[in-house]
């Protein structure tokens, strides 16, 4: 098999937290009187927290904010977001995702997480997958976030495989770009990671199995 390891993005691939991100950013934006909607929220997929804030601030018209004020807004958003994450539990992972992960494990594939989120460990704990993956590379161990490839390169290093033997699964354009920049083949899952250079495109998570089992 060509792929000996799979690096999964977390938000939008293993589980869905975009609604929580939206609600948390909306709380902050409303407080500051900044226009924010679901369309702008779609631009935040896979993008780091501070870069997300900069996208939201494109609509800000008040006096220029200092770096400290921006950090405070991002911290405030994160507190709201973390309290929303408390609603998550095992039911936030679909049976299809769980069954596919178990089947991939049976195939002897190394399974890693490559997420921009600094809350990846908390999310994995909430959904009951904190002890499942062989390695976790997330927003806490990187200097540069997607579309920079660092998070995936570190994940590959953690599972001791070169990029050419790993497959990256992503739901966002920034993630596909990061995979390409790191020399990884990639799978775009769903409508937000389509026609952006992905090696394969799928609509359902279990289609990963047929890609992995393909003869090259
Ligand atoms: P946090 P992923 C990303 O996770 C989210 O898609 C993105 O919307 C979020 O801004 C980013 O994590 C940072 O998250 O504020 O929790 O550190 O898709 O790379 O798993
Ligand atoms: Mg994602």
Short mmCIF file of C-alpha atoms and ligand atoms in Angstrom, two decimals, residues 9-12 21 25 44-49 52 77-78 81 114-119 146 170-171, ligand 1:
data_model
loop_
_atom_site.label_atom_id
_atom_site.label_comp_id
_atom_site.label_asym_id
_atom_site.label_seq_id
_atom_site.Cartn_x
_atom_site.Cartn_y
_atom_site.Cartn_z
CA UNK A 9 -7.80 17.39 10.03
CA UNK A 10 -10.08 17.56 13.08
CA UNK A 11 -12.77 20.25 12.71
CA UNK A 12 -14.88 19.41 9.68
CA UNK A 21 -16.89 28.70 16.27
CA UNK A 25 -17.18 34.72 17.08
CA UNK A 44 -12.51 30.77 8.84
CA UNK A 45 -12.36 27.01 8.14
CA UNK A 46 -8.90 25.64 8.91
CA UNK A 47 -7.55 29.17 9.56
CA UNK A 48 -5.87 29.95 12.91
CA UNK A 49 -7.63 31.89 15.66
CA UNK A 52 -9.76 34.33 11.83
CA UNK A 77 -13.87 34.22 21.87
CA UNK A 78 -11.98 31.15 23.01
CA UNK A 81 -16.02 28.59 22.34
CA UNK A 114 -3.17 17.51 12.00
CA UNK A 115 -5.31 20.38 13.23
CA UNK A 116 -4.86 24.16 13.42
CA UNK A 117 -6.84 24.17 16.65
CA UNK A 118 -5.30 24.82 20.05
CA UNK A 119 -8.35 23.02 21.47
CA UNK A 146 -2.30 26.20 7.40
CA UNK A 170 -9.06 17.91 4.83
CA UNK A 171 -12.33 19.83 4.67
P1 LIG B 1 -8.79 27.30 17.88
P2 LIG B 1 -8.94 22.38 11.99
C1 LIG B 1 -9.38 24.86 12.85
O1 LIG B 1 -9.38 23.49 13.08
C2 LIG B 1 -10.77 25.37 12.55
O2 LIG B 1 -11.24 24.82 11.32
C3 LIG B 1 -10.75 26.87 12.43
O3 LIG B 1 -12.04 27.37 12.18
C4 LIG B 1 -10.19 27.47 13.73
O4 LIG B 1 -10.10 28.89 13.64
C5 LIG B 1 -8.82 26.88 14.00
O5 LIG B 1 -8.91 25.47 14.06
C6 LIG B 1 -8.21 27.37 15.29
O6 LIG B 1 -9.00 26.89 16.35
O7 LIG B 1 -9.31 28.68 18.06
O8 LIG B 1 -9.57 26.23 18.61
O9 LIG B 1 -7.30 27.21 18.16
O10 LIG B 1 -9.98 22.41 10.92
O11 LIG B 1 -7.54 22.71 11.50
O12 LIG B 1 -8.99 21.10 12.81
#
